[in-house]
Coordinates of C-alpha atoms in Angstrom, one line a residue:
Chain A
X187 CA 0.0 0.0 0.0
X188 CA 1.3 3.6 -1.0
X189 CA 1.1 6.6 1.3
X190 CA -1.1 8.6 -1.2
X191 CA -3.8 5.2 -0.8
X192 CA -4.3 5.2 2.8
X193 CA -8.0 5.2 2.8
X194 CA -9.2 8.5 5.3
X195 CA -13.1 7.4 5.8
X196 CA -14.3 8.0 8.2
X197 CA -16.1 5.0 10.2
X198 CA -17.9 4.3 13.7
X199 CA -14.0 5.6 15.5
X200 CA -14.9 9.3 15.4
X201 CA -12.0 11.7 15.1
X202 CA -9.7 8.9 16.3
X203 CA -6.8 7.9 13.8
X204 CA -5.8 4.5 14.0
X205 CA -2.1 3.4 12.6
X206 CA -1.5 1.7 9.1
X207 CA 1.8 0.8 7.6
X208 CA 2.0 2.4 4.1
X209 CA 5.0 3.3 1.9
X210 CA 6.6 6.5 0.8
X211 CA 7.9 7.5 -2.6
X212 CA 11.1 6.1 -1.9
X213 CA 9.9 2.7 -1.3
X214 CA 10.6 2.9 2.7
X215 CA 7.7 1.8 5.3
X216 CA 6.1 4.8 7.0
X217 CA 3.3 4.9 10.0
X218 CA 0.5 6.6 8.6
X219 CA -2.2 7.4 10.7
X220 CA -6.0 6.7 8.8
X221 CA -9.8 7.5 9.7
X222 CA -10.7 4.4 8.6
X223 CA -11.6 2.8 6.0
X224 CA -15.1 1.9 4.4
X225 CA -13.7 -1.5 3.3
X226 CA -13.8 -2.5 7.3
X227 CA -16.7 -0.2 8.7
X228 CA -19.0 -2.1 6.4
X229 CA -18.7 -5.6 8.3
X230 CA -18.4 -3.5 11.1
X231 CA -22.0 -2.2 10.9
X232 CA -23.3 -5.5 9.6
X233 CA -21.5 -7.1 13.2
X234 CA -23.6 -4.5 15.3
X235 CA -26.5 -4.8 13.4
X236 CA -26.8 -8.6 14.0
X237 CA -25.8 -7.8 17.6
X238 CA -28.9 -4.7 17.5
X239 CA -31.3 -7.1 16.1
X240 CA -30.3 -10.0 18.6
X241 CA -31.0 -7.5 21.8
X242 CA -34.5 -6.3 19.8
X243 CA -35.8 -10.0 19.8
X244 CA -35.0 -10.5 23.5
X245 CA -36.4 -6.6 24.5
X246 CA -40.0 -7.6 22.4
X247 CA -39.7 -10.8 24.5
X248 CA -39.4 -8.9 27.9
X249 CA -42.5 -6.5 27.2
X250 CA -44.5 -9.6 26.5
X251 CA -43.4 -11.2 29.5
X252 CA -41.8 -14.4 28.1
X253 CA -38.2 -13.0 29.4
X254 CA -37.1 -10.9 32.9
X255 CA -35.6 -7.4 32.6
X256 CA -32.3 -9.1 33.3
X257 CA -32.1 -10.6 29.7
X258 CA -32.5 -7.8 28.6
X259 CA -29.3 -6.3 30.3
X260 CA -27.7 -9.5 29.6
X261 CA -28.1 -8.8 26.0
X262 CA -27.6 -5.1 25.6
X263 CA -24.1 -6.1 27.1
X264 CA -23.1 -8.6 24.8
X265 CA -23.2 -11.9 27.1
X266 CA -24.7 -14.7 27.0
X267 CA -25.7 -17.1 30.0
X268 CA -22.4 -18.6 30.0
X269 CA -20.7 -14.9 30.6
X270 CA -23.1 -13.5 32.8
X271 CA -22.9 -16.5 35.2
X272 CA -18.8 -15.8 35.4
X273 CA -19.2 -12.1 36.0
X274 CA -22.1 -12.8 38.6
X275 CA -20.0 -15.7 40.4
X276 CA -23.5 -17.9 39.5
X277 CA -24.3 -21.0 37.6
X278 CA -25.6 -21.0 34.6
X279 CA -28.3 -22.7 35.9
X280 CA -29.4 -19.8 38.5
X281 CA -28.5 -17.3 35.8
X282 CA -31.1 -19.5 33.4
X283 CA -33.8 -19.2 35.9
X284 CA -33.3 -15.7 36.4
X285 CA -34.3 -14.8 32.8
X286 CA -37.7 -15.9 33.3
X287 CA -39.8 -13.4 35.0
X288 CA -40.7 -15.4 38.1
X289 CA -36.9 -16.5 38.7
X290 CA -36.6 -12.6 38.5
X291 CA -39.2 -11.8 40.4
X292 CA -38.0 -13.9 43.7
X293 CA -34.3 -13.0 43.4
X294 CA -33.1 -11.5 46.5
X295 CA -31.8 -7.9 47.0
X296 CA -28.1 -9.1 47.9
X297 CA -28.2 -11.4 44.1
X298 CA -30.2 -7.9 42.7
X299 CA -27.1 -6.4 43.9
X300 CA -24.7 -8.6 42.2
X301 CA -26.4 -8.3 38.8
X302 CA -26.9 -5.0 38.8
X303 CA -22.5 -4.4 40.0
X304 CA -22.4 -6.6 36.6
X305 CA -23.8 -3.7 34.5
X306 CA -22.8 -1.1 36.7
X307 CA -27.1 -0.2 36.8
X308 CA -28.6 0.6 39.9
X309 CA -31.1 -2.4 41.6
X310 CA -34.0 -0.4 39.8
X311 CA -32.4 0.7 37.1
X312 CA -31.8 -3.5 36.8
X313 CA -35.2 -4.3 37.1
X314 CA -36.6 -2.1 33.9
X315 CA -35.8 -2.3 30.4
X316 CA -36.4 0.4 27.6
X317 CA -39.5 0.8 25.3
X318 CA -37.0 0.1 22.1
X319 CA -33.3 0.2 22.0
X320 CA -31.0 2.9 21.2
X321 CA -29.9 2.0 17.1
X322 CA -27.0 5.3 16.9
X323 CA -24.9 2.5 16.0
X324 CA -26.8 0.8 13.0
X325 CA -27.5 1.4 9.7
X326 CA -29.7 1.1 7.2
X327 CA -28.6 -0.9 4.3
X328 CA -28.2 1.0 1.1
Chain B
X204 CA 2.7 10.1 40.8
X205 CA 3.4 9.4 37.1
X206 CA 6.9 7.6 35.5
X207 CA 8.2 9.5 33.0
X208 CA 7.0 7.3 30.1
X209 CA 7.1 7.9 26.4
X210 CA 3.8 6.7 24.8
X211 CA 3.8 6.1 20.7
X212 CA 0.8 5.6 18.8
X213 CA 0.8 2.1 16.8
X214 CA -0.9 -0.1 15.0
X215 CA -1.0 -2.8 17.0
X216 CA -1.7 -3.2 21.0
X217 CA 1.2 -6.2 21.8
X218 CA 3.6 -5.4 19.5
X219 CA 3.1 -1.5 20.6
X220 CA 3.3 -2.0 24.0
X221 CA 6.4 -4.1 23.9
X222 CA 8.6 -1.5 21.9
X223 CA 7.5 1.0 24.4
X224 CA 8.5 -0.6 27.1
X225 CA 11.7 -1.5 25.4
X226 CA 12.2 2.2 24.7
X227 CA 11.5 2.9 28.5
X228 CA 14.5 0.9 29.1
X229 CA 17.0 1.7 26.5
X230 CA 16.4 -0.6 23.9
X231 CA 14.7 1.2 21.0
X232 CA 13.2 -1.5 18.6
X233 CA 10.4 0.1 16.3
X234 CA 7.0 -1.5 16.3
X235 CA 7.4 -3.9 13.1
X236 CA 10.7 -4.8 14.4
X237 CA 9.2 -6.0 17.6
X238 CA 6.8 -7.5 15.9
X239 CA 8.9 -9.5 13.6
X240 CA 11.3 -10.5 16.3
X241 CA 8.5 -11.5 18.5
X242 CA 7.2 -13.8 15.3
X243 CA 4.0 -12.4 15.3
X244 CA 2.5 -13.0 11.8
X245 CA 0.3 -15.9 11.5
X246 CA -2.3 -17.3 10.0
X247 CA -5.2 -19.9 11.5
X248 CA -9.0 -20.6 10.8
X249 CA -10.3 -22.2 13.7
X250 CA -14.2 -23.0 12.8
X251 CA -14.8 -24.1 16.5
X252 CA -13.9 -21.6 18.0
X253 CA -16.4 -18.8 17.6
X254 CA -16.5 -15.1 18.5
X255 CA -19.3 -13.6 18.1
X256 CA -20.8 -16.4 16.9
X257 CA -18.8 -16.8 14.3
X258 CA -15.8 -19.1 13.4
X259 CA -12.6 -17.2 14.2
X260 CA -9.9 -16.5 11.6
X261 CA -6.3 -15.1 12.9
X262 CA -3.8 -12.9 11.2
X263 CA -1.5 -13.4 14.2
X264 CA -0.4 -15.7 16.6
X265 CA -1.8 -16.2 20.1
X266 CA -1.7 -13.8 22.5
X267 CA 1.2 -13.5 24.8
X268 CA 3.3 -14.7 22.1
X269 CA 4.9 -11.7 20.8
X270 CA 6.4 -10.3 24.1
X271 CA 7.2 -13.7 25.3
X272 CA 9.0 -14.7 22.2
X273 CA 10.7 -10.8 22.0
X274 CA 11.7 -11.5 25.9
X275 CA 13.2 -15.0 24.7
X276 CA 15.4 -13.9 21.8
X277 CA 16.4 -10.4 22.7
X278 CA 17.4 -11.4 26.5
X279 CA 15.5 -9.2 28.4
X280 CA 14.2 -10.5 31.9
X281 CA 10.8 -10.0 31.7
X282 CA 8.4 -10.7 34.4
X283 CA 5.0 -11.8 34.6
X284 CA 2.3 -12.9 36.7
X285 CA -1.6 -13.3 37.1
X286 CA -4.0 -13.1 39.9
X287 CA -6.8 -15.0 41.5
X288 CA -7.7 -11.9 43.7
X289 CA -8.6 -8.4 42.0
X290 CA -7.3 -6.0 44.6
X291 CA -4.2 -8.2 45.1
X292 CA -3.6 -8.0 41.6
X293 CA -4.3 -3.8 41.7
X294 CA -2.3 -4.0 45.1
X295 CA 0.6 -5.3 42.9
X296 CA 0.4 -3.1 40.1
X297 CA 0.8 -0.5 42.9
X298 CA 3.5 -1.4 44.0
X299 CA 5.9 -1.8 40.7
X300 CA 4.3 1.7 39.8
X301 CA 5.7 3.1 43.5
X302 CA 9.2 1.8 42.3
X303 CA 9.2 3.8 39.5
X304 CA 8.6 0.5 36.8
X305 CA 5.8 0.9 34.2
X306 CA 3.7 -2.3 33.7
X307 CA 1.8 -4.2 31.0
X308 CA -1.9 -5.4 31.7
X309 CA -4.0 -7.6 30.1
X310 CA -6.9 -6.3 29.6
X311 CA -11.0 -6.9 27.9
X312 CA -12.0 -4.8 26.3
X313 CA -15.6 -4.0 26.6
X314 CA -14.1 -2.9 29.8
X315 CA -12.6 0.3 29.2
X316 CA -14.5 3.4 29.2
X317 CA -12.2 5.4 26.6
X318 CA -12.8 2.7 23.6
X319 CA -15.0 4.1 20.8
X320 CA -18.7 2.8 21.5
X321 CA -18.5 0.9 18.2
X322 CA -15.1 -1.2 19.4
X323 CA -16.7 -2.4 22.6
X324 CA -16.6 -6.4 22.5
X325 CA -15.9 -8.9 24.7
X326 CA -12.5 -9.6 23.5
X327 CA -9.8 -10.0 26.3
X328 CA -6.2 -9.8 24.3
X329 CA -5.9 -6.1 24.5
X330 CA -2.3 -4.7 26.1
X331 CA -1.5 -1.3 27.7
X332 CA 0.9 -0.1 29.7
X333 CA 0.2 1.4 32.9
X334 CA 2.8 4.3 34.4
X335 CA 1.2 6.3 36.8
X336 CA -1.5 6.4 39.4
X337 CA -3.3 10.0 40.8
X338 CA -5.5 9.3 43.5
X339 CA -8.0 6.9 42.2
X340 CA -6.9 7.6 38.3
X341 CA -4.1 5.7 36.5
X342 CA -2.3 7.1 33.4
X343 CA -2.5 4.7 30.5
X344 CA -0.8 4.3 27.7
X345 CA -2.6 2.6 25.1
X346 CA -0.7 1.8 22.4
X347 CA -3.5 2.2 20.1
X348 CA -4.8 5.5 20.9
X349 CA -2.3 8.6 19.6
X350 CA -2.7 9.9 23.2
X351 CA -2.5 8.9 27.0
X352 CA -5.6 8.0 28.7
X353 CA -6.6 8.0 32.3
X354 CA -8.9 5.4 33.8
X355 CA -10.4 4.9 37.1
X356 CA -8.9 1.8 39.4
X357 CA -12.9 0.7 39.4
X358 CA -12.6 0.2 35.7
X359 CA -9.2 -0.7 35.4
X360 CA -9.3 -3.5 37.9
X361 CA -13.3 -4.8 36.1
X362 CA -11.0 -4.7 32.7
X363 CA -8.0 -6.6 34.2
X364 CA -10.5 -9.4 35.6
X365 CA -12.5 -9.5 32.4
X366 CA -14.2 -13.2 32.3
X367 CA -15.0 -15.5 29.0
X368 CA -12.5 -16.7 26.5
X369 CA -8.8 -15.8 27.2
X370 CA -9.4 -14.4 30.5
X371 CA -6.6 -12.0 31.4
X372 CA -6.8 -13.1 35.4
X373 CA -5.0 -9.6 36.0
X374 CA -2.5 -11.0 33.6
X375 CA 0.9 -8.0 34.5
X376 CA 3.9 -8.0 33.5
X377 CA 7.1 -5.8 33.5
X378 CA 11.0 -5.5 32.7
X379 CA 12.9 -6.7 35.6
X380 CA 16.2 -6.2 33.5
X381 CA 17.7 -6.0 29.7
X382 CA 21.5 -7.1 28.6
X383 CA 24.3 -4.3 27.9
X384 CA 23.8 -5.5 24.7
X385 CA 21.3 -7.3 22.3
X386 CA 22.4 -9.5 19.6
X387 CA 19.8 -7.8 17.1
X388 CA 21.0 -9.9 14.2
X389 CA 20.4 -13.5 15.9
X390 CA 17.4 -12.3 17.5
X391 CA 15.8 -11.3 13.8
X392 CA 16.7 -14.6 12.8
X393 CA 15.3 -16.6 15.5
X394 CA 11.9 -14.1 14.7
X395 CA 12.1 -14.8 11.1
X396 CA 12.7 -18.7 11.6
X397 CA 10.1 -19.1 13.7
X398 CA 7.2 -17.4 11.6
X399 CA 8.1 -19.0 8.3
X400 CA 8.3 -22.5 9.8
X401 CA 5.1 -22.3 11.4
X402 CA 3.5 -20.9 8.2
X403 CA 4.9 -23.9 5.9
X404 CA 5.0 -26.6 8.5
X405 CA 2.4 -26.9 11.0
X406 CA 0.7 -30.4 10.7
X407 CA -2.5 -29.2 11.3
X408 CA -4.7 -28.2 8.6
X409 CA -6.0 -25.2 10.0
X410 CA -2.5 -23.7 10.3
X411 CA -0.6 -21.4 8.3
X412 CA -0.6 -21.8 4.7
X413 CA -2.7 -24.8 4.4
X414 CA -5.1 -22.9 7.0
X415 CA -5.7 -20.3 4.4
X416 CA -6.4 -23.2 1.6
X417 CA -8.7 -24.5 4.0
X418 CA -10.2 -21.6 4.9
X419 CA -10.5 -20.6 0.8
X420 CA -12.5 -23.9 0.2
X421 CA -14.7 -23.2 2.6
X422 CA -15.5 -19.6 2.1
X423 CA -16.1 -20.6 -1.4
X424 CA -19.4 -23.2 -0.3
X425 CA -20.4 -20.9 2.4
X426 CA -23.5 -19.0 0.6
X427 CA -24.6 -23.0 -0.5
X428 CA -24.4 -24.1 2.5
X429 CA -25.2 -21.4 5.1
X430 CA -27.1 -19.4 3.0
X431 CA -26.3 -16.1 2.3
X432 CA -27.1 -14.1 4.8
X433 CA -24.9 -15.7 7.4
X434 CA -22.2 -16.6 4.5
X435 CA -21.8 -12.5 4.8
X436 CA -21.8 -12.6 8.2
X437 CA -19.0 -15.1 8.2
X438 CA -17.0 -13.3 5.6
X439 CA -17.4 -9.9 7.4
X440 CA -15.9 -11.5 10.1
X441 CA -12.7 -12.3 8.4
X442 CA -12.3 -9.2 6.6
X443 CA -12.6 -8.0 10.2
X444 CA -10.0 -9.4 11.5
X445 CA -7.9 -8.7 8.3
X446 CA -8.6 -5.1 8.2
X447 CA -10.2 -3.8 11.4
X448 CA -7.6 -1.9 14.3
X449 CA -4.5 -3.0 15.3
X450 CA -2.9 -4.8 12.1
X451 CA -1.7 -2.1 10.3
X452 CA -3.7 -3.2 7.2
X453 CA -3.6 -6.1 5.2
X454 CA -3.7 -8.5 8.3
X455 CA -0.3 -7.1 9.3
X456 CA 1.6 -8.3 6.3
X457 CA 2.8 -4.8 5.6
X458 CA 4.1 -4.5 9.1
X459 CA 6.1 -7.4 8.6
X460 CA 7.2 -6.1 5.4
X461 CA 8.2 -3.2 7.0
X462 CA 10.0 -5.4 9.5
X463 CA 11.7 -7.4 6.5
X464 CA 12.8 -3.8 4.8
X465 CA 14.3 -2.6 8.2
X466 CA 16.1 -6.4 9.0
X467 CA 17.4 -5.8 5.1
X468 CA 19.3 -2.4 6.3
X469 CA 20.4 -4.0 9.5
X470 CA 21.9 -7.4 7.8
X471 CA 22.3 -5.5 4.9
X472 CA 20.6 -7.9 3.1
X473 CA 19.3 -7.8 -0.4
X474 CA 16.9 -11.3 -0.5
X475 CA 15.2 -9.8 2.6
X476 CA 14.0 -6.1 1.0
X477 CA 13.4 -7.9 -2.4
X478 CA 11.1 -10.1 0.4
X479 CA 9.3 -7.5 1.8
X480 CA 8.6 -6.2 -1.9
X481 CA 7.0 -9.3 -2.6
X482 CA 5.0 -9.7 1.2
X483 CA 3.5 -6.0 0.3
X484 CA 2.4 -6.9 -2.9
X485 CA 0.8 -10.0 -0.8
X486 CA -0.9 -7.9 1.4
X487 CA -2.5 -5.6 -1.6
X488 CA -4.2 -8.7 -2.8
X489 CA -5.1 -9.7 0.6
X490 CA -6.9 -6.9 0.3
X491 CA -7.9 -6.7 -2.7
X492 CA -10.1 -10.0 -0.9
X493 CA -11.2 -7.3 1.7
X494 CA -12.8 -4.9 -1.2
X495 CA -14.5 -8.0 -2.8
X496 CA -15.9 -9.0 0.6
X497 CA -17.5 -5.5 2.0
X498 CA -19.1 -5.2 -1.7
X499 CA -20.7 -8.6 -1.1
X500 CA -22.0 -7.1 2.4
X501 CA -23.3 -4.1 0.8
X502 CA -25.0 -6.1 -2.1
X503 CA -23.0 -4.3 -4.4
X504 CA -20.9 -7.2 -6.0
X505 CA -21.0 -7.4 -10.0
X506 CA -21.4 -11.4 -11.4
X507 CA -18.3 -12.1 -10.9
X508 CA -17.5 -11.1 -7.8
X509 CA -18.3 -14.3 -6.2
X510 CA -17.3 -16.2 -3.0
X511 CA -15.6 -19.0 -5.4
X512 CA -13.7 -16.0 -6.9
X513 CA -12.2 -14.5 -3.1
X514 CA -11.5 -18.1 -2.5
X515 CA -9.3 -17.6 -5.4
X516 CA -7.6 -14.3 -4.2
X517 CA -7.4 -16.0 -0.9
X518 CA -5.5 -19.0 -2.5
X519 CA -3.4 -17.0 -4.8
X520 CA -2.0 -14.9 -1.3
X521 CA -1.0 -18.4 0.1
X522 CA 1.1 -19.2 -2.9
X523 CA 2.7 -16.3 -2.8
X524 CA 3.2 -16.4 0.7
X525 CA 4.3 -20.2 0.7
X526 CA 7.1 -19.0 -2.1
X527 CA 8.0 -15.8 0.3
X528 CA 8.3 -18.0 3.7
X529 CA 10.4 -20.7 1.8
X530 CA 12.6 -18.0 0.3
X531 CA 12.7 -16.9 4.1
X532 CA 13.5 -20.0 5.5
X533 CA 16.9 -20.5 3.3
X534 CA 18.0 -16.4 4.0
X535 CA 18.0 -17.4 7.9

């Protein structure tokens, strides 16, 4: 890659320039620093998008009352049962039965507690959900 | 209380934090030169292992490697450790920063509040260094990031203790010592052996140069058989790991062509610039593959810009690469 063919798009990094290795006209290696480039953002955006999509299944399922608030927050951070039982020190087991609403409903405040340190939420904050989630990082498909 | 660190922006987070530290104490070894010595490019596709949800693919070896390998060939003492107990691990760090040493961590991160929103996965192989501590902030230098960063001990120590795949268990580590001298020659050597052999002669199939076969004759049945909305998903994924932060583009072959230019000028070797020559061109196909793939994504790919043909692109980079490691092998 030449110097002059550094891609500068910018992506889903902001203002931040990230480090690529391009060459100069005398054929020696230089660190160039890029925006980005729209080869990369694309999968990028198709990654959260599938990850956005994932969380909007699970949030319909918790205002019809077939999943607890905490799947929610389970799935807005990007864990699944297996994670969220290592962060909360559970099984997966407990963590299973804590997705349902009644598991949820019966937890105690000192487990509340724990989940919510997990998310860094406050015990109320755990406990509600969103009407629809927040899509600044999607995109719609051209 | 802050060390007197120099922070440099690079490409990658191992590599970068490694020649920084090595600058910290005397031994000034640029990024791709680390990274060469350190044997860092690689190349596996491991379907059963998934991230995301999606088979992982691997432009470098594991993590660890590079600094250990570095440590290995250049001489330096370098010491590490990991942690069962979070604030014995912080406790630790707080000490080696009270003695004036700066120190690596292993960190996730999804932890760390100063990633760009849209970088926030649960991946645990990123490397900073840590060289100061104010009250309850810590200055960072994160290779990655052109400046310094600051981050709270509550953060740093949930980002240290990240959990899931390649835990970092407050995984720190430091320069206890380095030699009068390094035997830079030998050590490039050992770097260069090392990646070439394991690029031409692992045995298994997933490894190296036949991983990238195996990967290519895959990729090229994946809209038949996972149809095509997850054969996208699954190609976005490797272009990802090709292309996205951290490998300096082309999934780090120009870095390592820029390590093979600068071991040219310090062997004074000719076969090793004509080398890194050929290793760019490799990485301008590879991605070349990358342009194919996020036209695919956007549904923007012409007839013939099919998965059969970036299984061909793919294949053609692993001959090349196969002639450029062999070629390698007898310089060394």
């Amino acid at each position: 890659m030449k110097k002059q063919e550094v891609p500068q798009d910018k992506g889903l990094a902001g203002e931040m320039r990230e480090i690529t290795y391009a060459m100069n006209d005398n054929g020696e290696y230089e660190l160039v620093p890029s925006y980005g480039w729209e080869v990369k953002t694309v999968p990028l955006k198709q990654a959260w998008e599938e990850i956005l999509e994932g969380v909007q299944e699970v949030l319909d399922k918790v205002h019809s009352g077939k999943l607890s608030p905490l799947a929610y927050h389970m799935a807005a951070h990007q864990m699944d049962v297996k994670l969220l039982a290592k962060y909360a020190g559970l099984s997966r087991f407990r963590v299973k039965h804590h997705l349902k609403p009644r598991g949820f409903k019966r937890l105690k405040p000192e487990l509340l507690q724990r989940y919510a340190q997990v998310f860094e939420l406050g015990p109320e904050e755990l406990a509600s959900v969103p009407s629809r989630i927040n899509r600044s990082l999607s995109i719609d498909r051209e | 209380m802050e060390i007197d660190f120099k922070h440099s922006q690079t490409a990658h987070c191992e590599s970068g934090v490694l020649s920084n530290l090595l600058a910290h104490h005397g031994i000034h070894l640029s990024e791709a030169m680390a990274f060469g010595i350190g044997a860092g490019l690689f190349f596996a596709y491991v379907p059963f292992i998934r991230v995301n949800n999606l088979p992982l693919t691997t432009f470098r070896s594991a993590t660890g490697d590079i600094i250990r390998k570095n440590a290995k060939h250049l001489g330096v003492h370098l010491v590490r450790y990991r942690f069962k107990d979070p604030e014995e691990a912080m406790d630790a760090l707080d000490r080696k920063l009270a003695q004036g040493v700066p120190v690596g961590c292993q960190t996730g991160g999804y932890w760390l509040p100063y990633f760009p929103e849209a970088y926030r996965f649960h991946f645990n192989m990123h490397n900073l260094v840590v060289y100061g501590r104010t009250g309850n902030e810590y200055a960072v230098s994160d290779p990655i990031f052109p400046e310094p960063v600051t981050i709270s001990r509550k953060d740093l120590k949930k980002a240290r203790f990240a959990q899931g795949a390649l835990a970092p268990k407050g995984r720190m580590y430091f320069i206890q010592s380095v030699p009068d001298e390094v035997d830079l020659a030998g050590s490039i050597h050992a770097g260069i052996r090392k990646a070439s052999r394991l690029m031409l002669k692992s045995p298994l199939p997933i490894i190296g140069i036949k991983g990238m076969h195996f990967l290519a004759n895959r990729l090229a049945g994946w809209p038949r058989k996972l149809g095509r909305e997850r054969a996208l998903l699954c190609l976005g994924q490797v272009i990802r790991m090709q292309e996205e932060i951290g490998t300096g583009g082309g999934g780090f072959r120009f870095m390592y062509s820029a390590f093979l230019q600068e071991a040219a000028q310090v062997m004074d070797d000719g076969a090793l610039a004509r080398l890194s020559r050929e290793l760019t061109r490799v990485g301008d196909r590879w991605r070349e593959f990358a342009v194919l793939g996020a036209r695919n994504c956007k549904g923007r790919a012409s007839t013939r810009e099919t998965f059969p043909v970036m299984a061909e692109i793919m294949q053609d980079c692993a001959e090349r690469e196969r002639a450029i490691y062999r070629d390698l092998l007898a310089t060394v």
